[in-house]
Coordinates of C-alpha atoms and ligand atoms in Angstrom, one line a residue:
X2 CA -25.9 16.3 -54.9
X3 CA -24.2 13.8 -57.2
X4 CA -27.1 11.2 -58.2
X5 CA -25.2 9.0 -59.1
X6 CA -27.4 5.8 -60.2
X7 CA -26.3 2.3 -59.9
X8 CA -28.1 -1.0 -61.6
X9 CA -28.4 -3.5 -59.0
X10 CA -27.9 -7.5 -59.8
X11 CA -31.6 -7.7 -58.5
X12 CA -32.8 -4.6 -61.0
X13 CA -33.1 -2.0 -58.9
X14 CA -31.3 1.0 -59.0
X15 CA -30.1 2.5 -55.8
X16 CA -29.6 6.2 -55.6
X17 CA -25.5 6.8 -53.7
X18 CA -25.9 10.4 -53.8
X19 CA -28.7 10.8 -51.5
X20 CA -26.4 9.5 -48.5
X21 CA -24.3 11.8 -49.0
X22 CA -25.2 14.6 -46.3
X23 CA -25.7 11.4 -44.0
X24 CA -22.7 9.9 -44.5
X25 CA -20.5 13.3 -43.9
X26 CA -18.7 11.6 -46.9
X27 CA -17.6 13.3 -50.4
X28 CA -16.6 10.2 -52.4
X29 CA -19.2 8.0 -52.7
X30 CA -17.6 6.4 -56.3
X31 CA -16.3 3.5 -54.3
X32 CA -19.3 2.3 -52.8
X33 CA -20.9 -1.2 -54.5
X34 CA -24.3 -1.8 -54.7
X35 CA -24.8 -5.9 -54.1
X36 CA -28.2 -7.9 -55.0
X37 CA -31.0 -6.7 -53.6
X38 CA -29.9 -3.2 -53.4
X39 CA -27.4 -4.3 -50.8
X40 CA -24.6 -1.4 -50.2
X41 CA -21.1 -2.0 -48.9
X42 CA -17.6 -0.6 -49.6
X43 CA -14.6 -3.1 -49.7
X44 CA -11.2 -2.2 -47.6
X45 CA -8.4 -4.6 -47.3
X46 CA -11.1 -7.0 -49.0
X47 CA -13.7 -7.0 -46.1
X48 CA -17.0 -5.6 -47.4
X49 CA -18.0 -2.8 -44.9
X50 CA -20.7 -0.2 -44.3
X51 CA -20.8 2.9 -46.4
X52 CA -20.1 4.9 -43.8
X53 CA -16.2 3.4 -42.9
X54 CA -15.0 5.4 -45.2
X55 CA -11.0 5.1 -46.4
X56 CA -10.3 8.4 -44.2
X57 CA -12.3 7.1 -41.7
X58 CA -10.2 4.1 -41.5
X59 CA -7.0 5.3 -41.2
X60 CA -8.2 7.4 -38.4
X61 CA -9.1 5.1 -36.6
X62 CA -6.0 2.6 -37.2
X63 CA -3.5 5.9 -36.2
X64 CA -5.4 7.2 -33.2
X65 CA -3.3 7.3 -30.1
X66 CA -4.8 5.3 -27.3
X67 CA -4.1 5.3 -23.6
X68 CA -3.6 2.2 -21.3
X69 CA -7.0 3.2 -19.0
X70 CA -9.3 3.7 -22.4
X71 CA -11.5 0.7 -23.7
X72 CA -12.2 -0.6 -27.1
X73 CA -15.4 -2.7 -27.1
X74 CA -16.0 -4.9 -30.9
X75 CA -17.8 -7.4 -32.1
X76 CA -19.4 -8.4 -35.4
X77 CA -22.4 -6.7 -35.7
X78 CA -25.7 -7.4 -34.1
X79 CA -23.7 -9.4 -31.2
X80 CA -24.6 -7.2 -27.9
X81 CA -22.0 -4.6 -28.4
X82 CA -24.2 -1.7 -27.5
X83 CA -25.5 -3.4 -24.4
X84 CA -21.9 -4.3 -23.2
X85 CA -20.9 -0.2 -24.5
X86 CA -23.9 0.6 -21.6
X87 CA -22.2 -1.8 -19.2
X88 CA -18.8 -0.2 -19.7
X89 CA -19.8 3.3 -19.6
X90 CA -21.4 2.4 -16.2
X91 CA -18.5 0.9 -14.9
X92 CA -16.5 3.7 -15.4
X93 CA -19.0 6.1 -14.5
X94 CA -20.0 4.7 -10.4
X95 CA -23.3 2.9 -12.0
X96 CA -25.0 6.7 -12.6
X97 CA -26.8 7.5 -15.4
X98 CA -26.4 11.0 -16.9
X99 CA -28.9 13.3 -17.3
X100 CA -28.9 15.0 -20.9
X101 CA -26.8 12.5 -22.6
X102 CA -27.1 9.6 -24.5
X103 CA -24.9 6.9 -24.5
X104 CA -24.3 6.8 -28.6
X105 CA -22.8 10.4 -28.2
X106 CA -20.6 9.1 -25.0
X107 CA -18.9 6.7 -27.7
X108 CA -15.6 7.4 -30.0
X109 CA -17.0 5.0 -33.3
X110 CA -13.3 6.3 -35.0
X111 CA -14.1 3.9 -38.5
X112 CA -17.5 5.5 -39.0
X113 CA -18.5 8.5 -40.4
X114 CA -22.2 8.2 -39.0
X115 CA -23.5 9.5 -36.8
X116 CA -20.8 11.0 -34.4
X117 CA -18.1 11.5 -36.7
X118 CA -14.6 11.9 -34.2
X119 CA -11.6 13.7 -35.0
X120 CA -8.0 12.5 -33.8
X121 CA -7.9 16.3 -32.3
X122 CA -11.0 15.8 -30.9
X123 CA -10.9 12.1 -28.7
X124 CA -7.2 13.3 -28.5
X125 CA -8.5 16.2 -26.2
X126 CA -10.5 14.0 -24.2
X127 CA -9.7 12.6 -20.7
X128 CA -9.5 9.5 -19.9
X129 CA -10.4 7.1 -19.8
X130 CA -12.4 7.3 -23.0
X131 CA -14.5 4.5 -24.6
X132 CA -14.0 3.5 -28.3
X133 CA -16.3 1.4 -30.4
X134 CA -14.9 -0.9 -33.2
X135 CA -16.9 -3.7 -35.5
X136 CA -13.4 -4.7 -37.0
X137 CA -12.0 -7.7 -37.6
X138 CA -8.6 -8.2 -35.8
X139 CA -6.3 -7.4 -38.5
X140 CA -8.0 -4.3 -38.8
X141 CA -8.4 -3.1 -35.0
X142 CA -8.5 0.3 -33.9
X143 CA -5.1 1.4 -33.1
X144 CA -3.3 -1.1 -34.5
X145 CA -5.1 -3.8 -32.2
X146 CA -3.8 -5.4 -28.6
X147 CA -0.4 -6.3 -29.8
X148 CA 0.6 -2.3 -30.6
X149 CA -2.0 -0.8 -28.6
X150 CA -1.9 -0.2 -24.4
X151 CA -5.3 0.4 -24.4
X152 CA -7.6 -2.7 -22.9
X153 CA -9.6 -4.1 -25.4
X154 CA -12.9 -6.3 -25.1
X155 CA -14.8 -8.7 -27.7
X156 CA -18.4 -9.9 -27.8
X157 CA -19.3 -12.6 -29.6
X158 CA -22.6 -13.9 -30.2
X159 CA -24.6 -16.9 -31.0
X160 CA -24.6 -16.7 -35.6
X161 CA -28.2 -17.9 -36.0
X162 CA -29.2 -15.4 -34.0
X163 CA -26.9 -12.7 -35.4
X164 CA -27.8 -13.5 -38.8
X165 CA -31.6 -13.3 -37.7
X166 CA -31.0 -9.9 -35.8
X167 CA -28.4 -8.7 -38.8
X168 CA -31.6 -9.2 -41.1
X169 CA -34.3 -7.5 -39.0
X170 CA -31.8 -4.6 -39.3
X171 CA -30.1 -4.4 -42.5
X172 CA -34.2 -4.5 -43.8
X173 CA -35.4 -2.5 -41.4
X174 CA -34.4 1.8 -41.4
X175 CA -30.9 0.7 -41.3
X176 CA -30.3 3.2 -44.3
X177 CA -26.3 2.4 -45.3
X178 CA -27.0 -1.1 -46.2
X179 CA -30.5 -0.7 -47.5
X180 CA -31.4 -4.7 -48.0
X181 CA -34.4 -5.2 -49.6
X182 CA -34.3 -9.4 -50.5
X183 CA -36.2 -12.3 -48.3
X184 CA -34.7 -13.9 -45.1
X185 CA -33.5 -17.1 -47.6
X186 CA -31.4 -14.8 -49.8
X187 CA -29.7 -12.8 -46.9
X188 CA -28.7 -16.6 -45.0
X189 CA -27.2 -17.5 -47.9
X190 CA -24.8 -13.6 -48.3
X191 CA -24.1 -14.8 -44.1
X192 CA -23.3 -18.3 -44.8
X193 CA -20.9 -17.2 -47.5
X194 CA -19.8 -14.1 -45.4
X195 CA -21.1 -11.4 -48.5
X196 CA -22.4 -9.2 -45.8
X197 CA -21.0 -6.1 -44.1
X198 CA -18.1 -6.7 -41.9
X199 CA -17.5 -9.8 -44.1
X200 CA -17.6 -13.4 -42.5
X201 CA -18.9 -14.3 -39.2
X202 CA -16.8 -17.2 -38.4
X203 CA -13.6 -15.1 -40.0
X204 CA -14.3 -12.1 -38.0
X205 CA -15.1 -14.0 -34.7
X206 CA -12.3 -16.6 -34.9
X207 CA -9.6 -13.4 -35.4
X208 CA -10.1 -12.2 -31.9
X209 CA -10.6 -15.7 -30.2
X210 CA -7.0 -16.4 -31.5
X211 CA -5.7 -13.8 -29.7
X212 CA -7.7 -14.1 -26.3
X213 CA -5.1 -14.7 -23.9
X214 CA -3.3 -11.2 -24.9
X215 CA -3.1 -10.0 -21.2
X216 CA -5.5 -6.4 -23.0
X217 CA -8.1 -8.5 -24.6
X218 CA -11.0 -9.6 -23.0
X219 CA -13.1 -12.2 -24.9
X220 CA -17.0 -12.4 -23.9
X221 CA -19.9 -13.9 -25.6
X222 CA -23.8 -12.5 -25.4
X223 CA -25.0 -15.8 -24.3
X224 CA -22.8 -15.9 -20.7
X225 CA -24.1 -12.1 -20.2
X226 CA -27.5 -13.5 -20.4
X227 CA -27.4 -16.3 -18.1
X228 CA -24.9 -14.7 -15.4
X229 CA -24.9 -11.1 -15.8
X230 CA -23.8 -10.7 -12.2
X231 CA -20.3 -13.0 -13.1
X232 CA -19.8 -11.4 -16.4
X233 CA -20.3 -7.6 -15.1
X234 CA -17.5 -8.5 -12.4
X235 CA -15.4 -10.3 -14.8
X236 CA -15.3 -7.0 -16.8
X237 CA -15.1 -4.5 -13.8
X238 CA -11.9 -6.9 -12.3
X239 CA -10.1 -6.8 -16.0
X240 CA -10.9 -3.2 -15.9
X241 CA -9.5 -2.5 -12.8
X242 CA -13.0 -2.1 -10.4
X243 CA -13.6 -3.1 -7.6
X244 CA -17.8 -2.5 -7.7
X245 CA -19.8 -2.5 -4.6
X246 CA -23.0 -4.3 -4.4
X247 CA -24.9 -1.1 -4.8
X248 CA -23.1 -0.3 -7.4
X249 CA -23.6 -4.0 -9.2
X250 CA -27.7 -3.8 -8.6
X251 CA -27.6 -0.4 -10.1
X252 CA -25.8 -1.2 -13.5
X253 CA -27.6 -4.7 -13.6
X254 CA -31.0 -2.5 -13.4
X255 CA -29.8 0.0 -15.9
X256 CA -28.8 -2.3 -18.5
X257 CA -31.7 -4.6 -18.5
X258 CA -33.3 -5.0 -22.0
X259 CA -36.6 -3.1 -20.8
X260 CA -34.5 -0.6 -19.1
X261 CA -32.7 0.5 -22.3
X262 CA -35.0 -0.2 -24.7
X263 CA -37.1 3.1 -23.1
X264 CA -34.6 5.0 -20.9
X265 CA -33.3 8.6 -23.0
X266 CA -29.8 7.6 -21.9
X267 CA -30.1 4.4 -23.7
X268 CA -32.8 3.7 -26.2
X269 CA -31.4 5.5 -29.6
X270 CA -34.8 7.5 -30.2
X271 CA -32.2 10.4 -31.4
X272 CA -30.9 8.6 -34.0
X273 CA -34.2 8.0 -36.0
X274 CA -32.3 5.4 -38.1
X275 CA -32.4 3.3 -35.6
X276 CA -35.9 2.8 -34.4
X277 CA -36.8 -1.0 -34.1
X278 CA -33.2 -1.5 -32.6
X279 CA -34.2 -2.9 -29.3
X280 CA -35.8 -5.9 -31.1
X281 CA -35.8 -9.2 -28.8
X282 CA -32.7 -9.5 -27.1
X283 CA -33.1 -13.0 -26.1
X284 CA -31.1 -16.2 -26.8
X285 CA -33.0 -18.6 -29.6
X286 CA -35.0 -15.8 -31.4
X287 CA -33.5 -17.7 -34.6
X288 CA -35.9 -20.4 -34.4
X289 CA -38.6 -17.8 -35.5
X290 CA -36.8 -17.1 -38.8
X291 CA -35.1 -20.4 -39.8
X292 CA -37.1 -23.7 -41.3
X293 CA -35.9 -26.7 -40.1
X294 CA -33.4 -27.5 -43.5
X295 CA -31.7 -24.2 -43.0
X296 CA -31.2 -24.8 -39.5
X297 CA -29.6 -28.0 -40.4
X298 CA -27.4 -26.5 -42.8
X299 CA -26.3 -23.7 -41.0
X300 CA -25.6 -26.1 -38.1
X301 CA -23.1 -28.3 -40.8
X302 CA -21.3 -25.1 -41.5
X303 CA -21.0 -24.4 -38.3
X304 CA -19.8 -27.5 -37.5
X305 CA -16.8 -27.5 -39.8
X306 CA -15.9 -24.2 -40.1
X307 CA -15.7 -24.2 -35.4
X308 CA -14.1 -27.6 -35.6
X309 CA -10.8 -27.7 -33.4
X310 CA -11.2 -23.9 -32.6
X311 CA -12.5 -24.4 -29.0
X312 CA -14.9 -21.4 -28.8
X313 CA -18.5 -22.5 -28.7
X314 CA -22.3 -21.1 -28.5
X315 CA -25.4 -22.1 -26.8
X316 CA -28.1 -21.7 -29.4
X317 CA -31.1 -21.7 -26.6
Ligands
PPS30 S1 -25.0 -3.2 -33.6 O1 -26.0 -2.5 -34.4 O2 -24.2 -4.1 -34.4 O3 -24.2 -2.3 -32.7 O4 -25.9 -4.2 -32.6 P1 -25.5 -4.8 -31.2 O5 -25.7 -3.8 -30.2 O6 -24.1 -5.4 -31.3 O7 -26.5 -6.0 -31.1 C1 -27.9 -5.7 -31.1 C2 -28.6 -6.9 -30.5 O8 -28.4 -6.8 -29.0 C3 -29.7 -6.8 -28.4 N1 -29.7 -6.0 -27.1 C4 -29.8 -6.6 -25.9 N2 -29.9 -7.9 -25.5 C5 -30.0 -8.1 -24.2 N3 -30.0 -7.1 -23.2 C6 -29.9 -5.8 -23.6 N4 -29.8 -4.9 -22.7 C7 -29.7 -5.5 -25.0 N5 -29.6 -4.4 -25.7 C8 -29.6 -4.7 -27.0 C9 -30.6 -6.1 -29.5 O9 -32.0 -6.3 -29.2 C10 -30.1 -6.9 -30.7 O10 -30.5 -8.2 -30.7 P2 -31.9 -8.8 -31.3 O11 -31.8 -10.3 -31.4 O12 -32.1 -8.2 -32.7 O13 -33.0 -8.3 -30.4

């Protein structure tokens, strides 16, 4: 095992080699450690998780998509794997599976963790398959709506609370990144977009801009919350369903919070990295984490960098 040992800016040193086995990845050379023992590899100048790998990458730009598959994405920490529970419902006539888990019903093509996918392998796959992506859009699986048939669908979240969630996991067993600074350091790598996946209001904007593509769906966290009954049959119409009310009441019970923060199917207990996952899910858990100055000067970022874009949040 290559122990490769890097000095970090904070004066640490971070140990690459010992993600190796995890990661399924031989080169780890390319992978910077940040402040605060912060890990990311850079590709096309966006700072990523260890784990999207180069090969990684360009698998999951050249996979072959059909016109009934999905490709959910967000930044992270927006609601993705709520909305991945939602879809897989949908598709599935509101039953949950005995024996699976929902991770493992997923095609993450960009990551090497923790189902790595072959092209072979999803290519062998009926349809319609469901494929995750944290990409911005100039770096969308397949080559994105504009070269891809398949129907793609964005979340977007609320950043205070992103950033506030993003913390809690990036310092928590989230193992790639391994953070180890305070809550004011890691607002200040958001605010300047120095965190994996790069910046919020870059990342978010990209797929807003394209939201009227007729295979791009654009939701945000904050709608789901407040009318999950609309949003679920805004989703099952672009996809093509036509859900009964039996079928509505049984993915609205299945996907509650409580529901898939214990439920086998749903609550990531295999995947021991991420314990603590299921962490509030509320709108507004920021104002536990931000004092009232960094609230007003995330709010003045926001401001200017959302000015004239049309695409808003409700922060509570
Ligand atoms: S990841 O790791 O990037 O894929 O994270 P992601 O799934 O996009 O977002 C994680 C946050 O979503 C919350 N969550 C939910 N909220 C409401 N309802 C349900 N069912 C649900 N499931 C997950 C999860 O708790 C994370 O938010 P925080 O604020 O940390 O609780």
């Amino acid at each position: 095992m290559n122990q490769k040992e890097t000095q970090t800016a904070s004066g640490g040193v971070a140990r690459i080699g010992e993600y190796r086995d995890e990661l399924h990845a031989e080169n780890l050379d390319d992978i910077q450690v940040g402040e605060y023992g912060y890990k990311y590899r850079t590709i096309e100048g966006v700072m990523l998780p260890p784990y999207v790998t180069p090969d990684r990458y360009a698998v999951s730009r050249s996979v072959e998509t059909r016109p009934n598959d999905v490709c959910y994405c967000s930044f992270p920490k927006s609601g993705s794997t709520w909305l991945s529970n939602v879809l897989y419902l949908i598709l599935h006539n509101g039953e949950v599976p005995e024996g699976k888990t929902l991770r493992s019903c997923l095609h993450w093509m960009e990551s090497s963790w923790p189902y790595p996918r072959s092209r072979e392998e999803v290519g062998a796959l009926p349809s319609p398959r469901i494929f995750k992506s944290h990409m911005p859009y100039r770096m969308a699986l397949a080559g994105g709506p504009e070269q891809s048939p398949c129907k793609y669908i964005y979340i977007a979240r609320n950043p205070k609370d992103v950033c506030v969630s993003y913390f809690h996991f990036e310092s928590g067993k989230a193992w790639s990144g391994g953070y180890s600074g305070p809550w004011e350091h890691w607002l200040k790598l958001f605010m300047e977009g120095r965190v994996q996946r790069g910046d919020w209001f870059e990342h978010v904007l990209s797929w807003w801009g394209h939201r009227d593509a007729g295979n791009l769906l654009f939701l945000k966290y904050e709608d789901m919350k407040r009318d999950f009954d609309g949003q679920l049959r805004r989703i099952a119409s672009y996809l093509g369903y036509d859900l009964s009310e039996e079928v509505i009441d049984r993915i609205k019970s299945a996907t509650s919070f409580s529901r898939m923060k214990t439920e086998q199917f749903s609550n990531h207990r295999e995947i021991p990295q991420l314990e603590g996952f299921f962490r509030k899910g509320e709108i507004g858990s920021w104002k536990d984490q931000f004092t009232v100055a960094q609230s007003e000067a995330f709010d003045r970022l926001y401001r200017e960098r959302m000015a004239g874009t049309g695409l808003d949040f409700e922060f509570e």
